[in-house]
C-alpha cells in the first residue's frame, strides 16, 4: 500500500539533517555478506545538495518512508512523503540488487576534493549483525568500491533504482 501526503517544514530542516548525516563517521565491516532476504534492522539513505532537490529513504519497522523536497530558495519547501510496505519478494529483489551492485565493497567516504558545490549522500544499512555505512560529496562508488568524481556511476544509479523499487516511487520527480 502506498500513500502520498505533504507537509511544510522549515526550508533548512532537510539540509540540516543531510549535513548532520554527512558529518557522522562511517565504517564498513567487510567481514561477511549482506543478507539475501528479509527486512533489515536499519536502512537510511539521503541525498541532496545546494540548489538541488533532496530525498531520503528511512525504514520504520517494516515500512519504507520516502521523503522528497525540491530546492526552494525563497519559500518553504513542500516535502512530499511516500509510505510503502515492501513484500518479502520486494526485499529479496532489493538484496539481490545490492549484492550485484557491490554495496558490500563500498568504502566509508567518497569525496571529490576539487568540487565545491553539488550533491552529498549517505547510506546506513544494518542487517544480520552486519553494518554498511558510506557517504559521499560529489563522488560515487562503482561496483568494486572505487571512487568516481563528479558523475554518478552506473552502480550508484542502480542502487538508487533499487531504493525506488522498495519505496514504490522515484526518489526525484
PDB file of C-alpha atoms in Angstrom:
ATOM      1  CA  UNK A   1       0.000   0.000   0.000  1.00  0.00           C
ATOM      2  CA  UNK A   2       1.370   3.454  -0.943  1.00  0.00           C
ATOM      3  CA  UNK A   3       0.127   6.750   0.494  1.00  0.00           C
ATOM      4  CA  UNK A   4       1.293  10.230  -0.529  1.00  0.00           C
ATOM      5  CA  UNK A   5       0.970  13.307   1.674  1.00  0.00           C
ATOM      6  CA  UNK A   6       2.718  16.657   2.132  1.00  0.00           C
ATOM      7  CA  UNK A   7       3.921  18.852   4.985  1.00  0.00           C
ATOM      8  CA  UNK A   8       5.559  22.297   5.063  1.00  0.00           C
ATOM      9  CA  UNK A   9       8.577  22.435   7.421  1.00  0.00           C
ATOM     10  CA  UNK A  10      11.349  24.996   7.558  1.00  0.00           C
ATOM     11  CA  UNK A  11      13.360  25.021   4.293  1.00  0.00           C
ATOM     12  CA  UNK A  12      16.533  24.454   6.296  1.00  0.00           C
ATOM     13  CA  UNK A  13      15.359  21.263   8.016  1.00  0.00           C
ATOM     14  CA  UNK A  14      16.227  18.827   5.210  1.00  0.00           C
ATOM     15  CA  UNK A  15      19.614  20.471   4.617  1.00  0.00           C
ATOM     16  CA  UNK A  16      20.435  20.352   8.335  1.00  0.00           C
ATOM     17  CA  UNK A  17      19.569  16.659   8.508  1.00  0.00           C
ATOM     18  CA  UNK A  18      21.706  15.926   5.437  1.00  0.00           C
ATOM     19  CA  UNK A  19      24.676  17.871   6.813  1.00  0.00           C
ATOM     20  CA  UNK A  20      24.414  16.079  10.148  1.00  0.00           C
ATOM     21  CA  UNK A  21      24.297  12.709   8.408  1.00  0.00           C
ATOM     22  CA  UNK A  22      27.347  13.530   6.292  1.00  0.00           C
ATOM     23  CA  UNK A  23      29.335  14.688   9.306  1.00  0.00           C
ATOM     24  CA  UNK A  24      28.907  11.378  11.142  1.00  0.00           C
ATOM     25  CA  UNK A  25      31.792   8.962  10.980  1.00  0.00           C
ATOM     26  CA  UNK A  26      31.125   5.854   8.920  1.00  0.00           C
ATOM     27  CA  UNK A  27      32.677   2.435   8.762  1.00  0.00           C
ATOM     28  CA  UNK A  28      32.401  -0.576   6.534  1.00  0.00           C
ATOM     29  CA  UNK A  29      32.708  -4.049   8.016  1.00  0.00           C
ATOM     30  CA  UNK A  30      33.623  -6.415   5.185  1.00  0.00           C
ATOM     31  CA  UNK A  31      33.533  -9.500   7.401  1.00  0.00           C
ATOM     32  CA  UNK A  32      30.526 -11.008   5.670  1.00  0.00           C
ATOM     33  CA  UNK A  33      27.878 -10.529   3.028  1.00  0.00           C
ATOM     34  CA  UNK A  34      24.621  -8.700   3.474  1.00  0.00           C
ATOM     35  CA  UNK A  35      21.518 -10.902   3.703  1.00  0.00           C
ATOM     36  CA  UNK A  36      19.631 -12.227   0.696  1.00  0.00           C
ATOM     37  CA  UNK A  37      16.106 -11.798   2.108  1.00  0.00           C
ATOM     38  CA  UNK A  38      14.093 -10.125   4.818  1.00  0.00           C
ATOM     39  CA  UNK A  39      13.676  -6.689   6.323  1.00  0.00           C
ATOM     40  CA  UNK A  40      16.939  -5.109   7.569  1.00  0.00           C
ATOM     41  CA  UNK A  41      17.286  -3.829  11.119  1.00  0.00           C
ATOM     42  CA  UNK A  42      18.049  -0.345   9.764  1.00  0.00           C
ATOM     43  CA  UNK A  43      18.021   1.331   6.371  1.00  0.00           C
ATOM     44  CA  UNK A  44      18.716   5.026   5.896  1.00  0.00           C
ATOM     45  CA  UNK A  45      19.675   6.820   2.700  1.00  0.00           C
ATOM     46  CA  UNK A  46      19.718  10.544   1.991  1.00  0.00           C
ATOM     47  CA  UNK A  47      20.864  12.676  -0.889  1.00  0.00           C
ATOM     48  CA  UNK A  48      20.719  16.360  -1.647  1.00  0.00           C
ATOM     49  CA  UNK A  49      22.753  19.470  -2.164  1.00  0.00           C
ATOM     50  CA  UNK A  50      22.883  23.173  -2.634  1.00  0.00           C
ATOM     51  CA  UNK A  51      20.458  24.296  -5.363  1.00  0.00           C
ATOM     52  CA  UNK A  52      19.333  20.682  -5.765  1.00  0.00           C
ATOM     53  CA  UNK A  53      16.334  18.672  -4.578  1.00  0.00           C
ATOM     54  CA  UNK A  54      16.758  16.293  -1.674  1.00  0.00           C
ATOM     55  CA  UNK A  55      15.452  12.805  -0.968  1.00  0.00           C
ATOM     56  CA  UNK A  56      15.646  10.389   1.922  1.00  0.00           C
ATOM     57  CA  UNK A  57      14.594   6.779   2.437  1.00  0.00           C
ATOM     58  CA  UNK A  58      14.175   5.544   6.003  1.00  0.00           C
ATOM     59  CA  UNK A  59      12.939   2.214   7.312  1.00  0.00           C
ATOM     60  CA  UNK A  60      10.455   2.414  10.198  1.00  0.00           C
ATOM     61  CA  UNK A  61       9.658  -1.127  11.312  1.00  0.00           C
ATOM     62  CA  UNK A  62       8.578  -2.861   8.101  1.00  0.00           C
ATOM     63  CA  UNK A  63       7.601   0.430   6.430  1.00  0.00           C
ATOM     64  CA  UNK A  64       9.764   2.338   3.950  1.00  0.00           C
ATOM     65  CA  UNK A  65       9.297   6.118   4.087  1.00  0.00           C
ATOM     66  CA  UNK A  66      10.500   8.192   1.129  1.00  0.00           C
ATOM     67  CA  UNK A  67      10.666  11.960   1.587  1.00  0.00           C
ATOM     68  CA  UNK A  68      11.319  14.306  -1.332  1.00  0.00           C
ATOM     69  CA  UNK A  69      11.840  18.055  -1.224  1.00  0.00           C
ATOM     70  CA  UNK A  70      12.605  20.460  -4.047  1.00  0.00           C
ATOM     71  CA  UNK A  71      15.199  23.165  -3.509  1.00  0.00           C
ATOM     72  CA  UNK A  72      13.285  26.338  -2.692  1.00  0.00           C
ATOM     73  CA  UNK A  73      15.398  29.455  -2.173  1.00  0.00           C
ATOM     74  CA  UNK A  74      12.629  31.944  -1.409  1.00  0.00           C
ATOM     75  CA  UNK A  75       9.782  29.984   0.157  1.00  0.00           C
ATOM     76  CA  UNK A  76       9.397  26.975   2.446  1.00  0.00           C
ATOM     77  CA  UNK A  77       9.920  23.736   0.567  1.00  0.00           C
ATOM     78  CA  UNK A  78       6.995  21.379   0.268  1.00  0.00           C
ATOM     79  CA  UNK A  79       8.092  17.941   1.420  1.00  0.00           C
ATOM     80  CA  UNK A  80       6.284  15.051  -0.156  1.00  0.00           C
ATOM     81  CA  UNK A  81       6.252  11.691   1.607  1.00  0.00           C
ATOM     82  CA  UNK A  82       5.535   8.266   0.163  1.00  0.00           C
ATOM     83  CA  UNK A  83       4.942   5.338   2.511  1.00  0.00           C
ATOM     84  CA  UNK A  84       5.275   1.708   1.389  1.00  0.00           C
ATOM     85  CA  UNK A  85       5.385  -1.753   2.989  1.00  0.00           C
ATOM     86  CA  UNK A  86       7.517  -3.940   0.683  1.00  0.00           C
ATOM     87  CA  UNK A  87       6.620  -7.595   0.238  1.00  0.00           C
ATOM     88  CA  UNK A  88       9.022 -10.451   1.006  1.00  0.00           C
ATOM     89  CA  UNK A  89       9.739 -10.733  -2.732  1.00  0.00           C
ATOM     90  CA  UNK A  90      10.499  -6.998  -2.993  1.00  0.00           C
ATOM     91  CA  UNK A  91      13.009  -7.332  -0.127  1.00  0.00           C
ATOM     92  CA  UNK A  92      14.590 -10.361  -1.823  1.00  0.00           C
ATOM     93  CA  UNK A  93      14.853  -8.372  -5.080  1.00  0.00           C
ATOM     94  CA  UNK A  94      16.425  -5.450  -3.172  1.00  0.00           C
ATOM     95  CA  UNK A  95      19.081  -7.691  -1.574  1.00  0.00           C
ATOM     96  CA  UNK A  96      19.844  -9.305  -4.945  1.00  0.00           C
ATOM     97  CA  UNK A  97      20.334  -5.849  -6.457  1.00  0.00           C
ATOM     98  CA  UNK A  98      22.501  -4.710  -3.515  1.00  0.00           C
ATOM     99  CA  UNK A  99      24.697  -7.782  -3.979  1.00  0.00           C
ATOM    100  CA  UNK A 100      25.008  -7.282  -7.755  1.00  0.00           C
ATOM    101  CA  UNK A 101      25.705  -3.550  -7.310  1.00  0.00           C
ATOM    102  CA  UNK A 102      28.574  -4.308  -4.919  1.00  0.00           C
ATOM    103  CA  UNK A 103      27.373  -2.255  -1.934  1.00  0.00           C
ATOM    104  CA  UNK A 104      29.358  -4.702   0.214  1.00  0.00           C
ATOM    105  CA  UNK A 105      32.542  -3.153  -1.244  1.00  0.00           C
ATOM    106  CA  UNK A 106      31.640   0.498  -0.757  1.00  0.00           C
ATOM    107  CA  UNK A 107      34.120   2.436   1.345  1.00  0.00           C
ATOM    108  CA  UNK A 108      33.453   4.746   4.255  1.00  0.00           C
ATOM    109  CA  UNK A 109      33.860   8.010   2.351  1.00  0.00           C
ATOM    110  CA  UNK A 110      33.869   9.309  -1.220  1.00  0.00           C
ATOM    111  CA  UNK A 111      34.818  12.973  -1.584  1.00  0.00           C
ATOM    112  CA  UNK A 112      35.642  14.994  -4.679  1.00  0.00           C
ATOM    113  CA  UNK A 113      38.139  17.436  -3.167  1.00  0.00           C
ATOM    114  CA  UNK A 114      38.019  19.914  -6.082  1.00  0.00           C
ATOM    115  CA  UNK A 115      34.236  20.271  -6.409  1.00  0.00           C
ATOM    116  CA  UNK A 116      32.735  22.868  -4.065  1.00  0.00           C
ATOM    117  CA  UNK A 117      29.023  22.679  -4.896  1.00  0.00           C
ATOM    118  CA  UNK A 118      26.936  19.688  -5.810  1.00  0.00           C
ATOM    119  CA  UNK A 119      25.372  16.714  -4.088  1.00  0.00           C
ATOM    120  CA  UNK A 120      26.055  14.833  -0.902  1.00  0.00           C
ATOM    121  CA  UNK A 121      24.709  11.430   0.062  1.00  0.00           C
ATOM    122  CA  UNK A 122      24.793   8.998   2.972  1.00  0.00           C
ATOM    123  CA  UNK A 123      23.836   5.355   3.472  1.00  0.00           C
ATOM    124  CA  UNK A 124      23.452   3.159   6.543  1.00  0.00           C
ATOM    125  CA  UNK A 125      22.282  -0.451   6.352  1.00  0.00           C
ATOM    126  CA  UNK A 126      22.221  -2.800   9.353  1.00  0.00           C
ATOM    127  CA  UNK A 127      21.154  -6.403   8.822  1.00  0.00           C
ATOM    128  CA  UNK A 128      22.030  -9.732  10.433  1.00  0.00           C
ATOM    129  CA  UNK A 129      24.684  -8.107  12.644  1.00  0.00           C
ATOM    130  CA  UNK A 130      26.362  -6.509   9.613  1.00  0.00           C
ATOM    131  CA  UNK A 131      26.642  -2.737   9.148  1.00  0.00           C
ATOM    132  CA  UNK A 132      27.480  -0.841   5.976  1.00  0.00           C
ATOM    133  CA  UNK A 133      27.906   2.914   6.274  1.00  0.00           C
ATOM    134  CA  UNK A 134      29.078   5.071   3.418  1.00  0.00           C
ATOM    135  CA  UNK A 135      28.780   8.705   2.427  1.00  0.00           C
ATOM    136  CA  UNK A 136      29.980  10.989  -0.310  1.00  0.00           C
ATOM    137  CA  UNK A 137      30.235  14.502  -1.605  1.00  0.00           C
ATOM    138  CA  UNK A 138      30.264  14.803  -5.394  1.00  0.00           C
ATOM    139  CA  UNK A 139      31.871  11.358  -5.654  1.00  0.00           C
ATOM    140  CA  UNK A 140      30.282   7.944  -6.078  1.00  0.00           C
ATOM    141  CA  UNK A 141      31.337   4.285  -5.769  1.00  0.00           C
ATOM    142  CA  UNK A 142      31.320   1.757  -8.559  1.00  0.00           C
ATOM    143  CA  UNK A 143      30.544  -1.954  -8.155  1.00  0.00           C
ATOM    144  CA  UNK A 144      34.071  -2.608  -6.853  1.00  0.00           C
ATOM    145  CA  UNK A 145      34.069   0.296  -4.409  1.00  0.00           C
ATOM    146  CA  UNK A 146      36.346   2.558  -6.475  1.00  0.00           C
ATOM    147  CA  UNK A 147      35.663   6.296  -6.289  1.00  0.00           C
ATOM    148  CA  UNK A 148      34.473   8.300  -9.298  1.00  0.00           C
ATOM    149  CA  UNK A 149      34.243  12.069  -9.004  1.00  0.00           C
ATOM    150  CA  UNK A 150      31.548  14.291 -10.435  1.00  0.00           C
ATOM    151  CA  UNK A 151      29.175  11.904 -12.200  1.00  0.00           C
ATOM    152  CA  UNK A 152      27.101   9.160 -10.605  1.00  0.00           C
ATOM    153  CA  UNK A 153      28.318   5.686 -11.511  1.00  0.00           C
ATOM    154  CA  UNK A 154      26.028   3.048 -13.016  1.00  0.00           C
ATOM    155  CA  UNK A 155      26.302   1.131  -9.706  1.00  0.00           C
ATOM    156  CA  UNK A 156      25.168   4.143  -7.688  1.00  0.00           C
ATOM    157  CA  UNK A 157      22.287   4.789 -10.089  1.00  0.00           C
ATOM    158  CA  UNK A 158      21.307   1.106  -9.838  1.00  0.00           C
ATOM    159  CA  UNK A 159      21.304   1.390  -6.032  1.00  0.00           C
ATOM    160  CA  UNK A 160      19.004   4.415  -6.237  1.00  0.00           C
ATOM    161  CA  UNK A 161      16.732   2.433  -8.581  1.00  0.00           C
ATOM    162  CA  UNK A 162      16.628  -0.459  -6.068  1.00  0.00           C
ATOM    163  CA  UNK A 163      15.554   2.025  -3.360  1.00  0.00           C
ATOM    164  CA  UNK A 164      12.867   3.386  -5.690  1.00  0.00           C
ATOM    165  CA  UNK A 165      11.516  -0.142  -6.167  1.00  0.00           C
ATOM    166  CA  UNK A 166      11.277  -0.582  -2.388  1.00  0.00           C
ATOM    167  CA  UNK A 167       9.605   2.809  -1.935  1.00  0.00           C
ATOM    168  CA  UNK A 168       7.253   2.304  -4.876  1.00  0.00           C
ATOM    169  CA  UNK A 169       8.103   5.768  -6.208  1.00  0.00           C
ATOM    170  CA  UNK A 170      11.020   7.695  -7.749  1.00  0.00           C
ATOM    171  CA  UNK A 171      13.482   9.424  -5.413  1.00  0.00           C
ATOM    172  CA  UNK A 172      13.161  12.593  -7.503  1.00  0.00           C
ATOM    173  CA  UNK A 173      10.309  13.875  -9.623  1.00  0.00           C
TER     174      UNK A 173
END
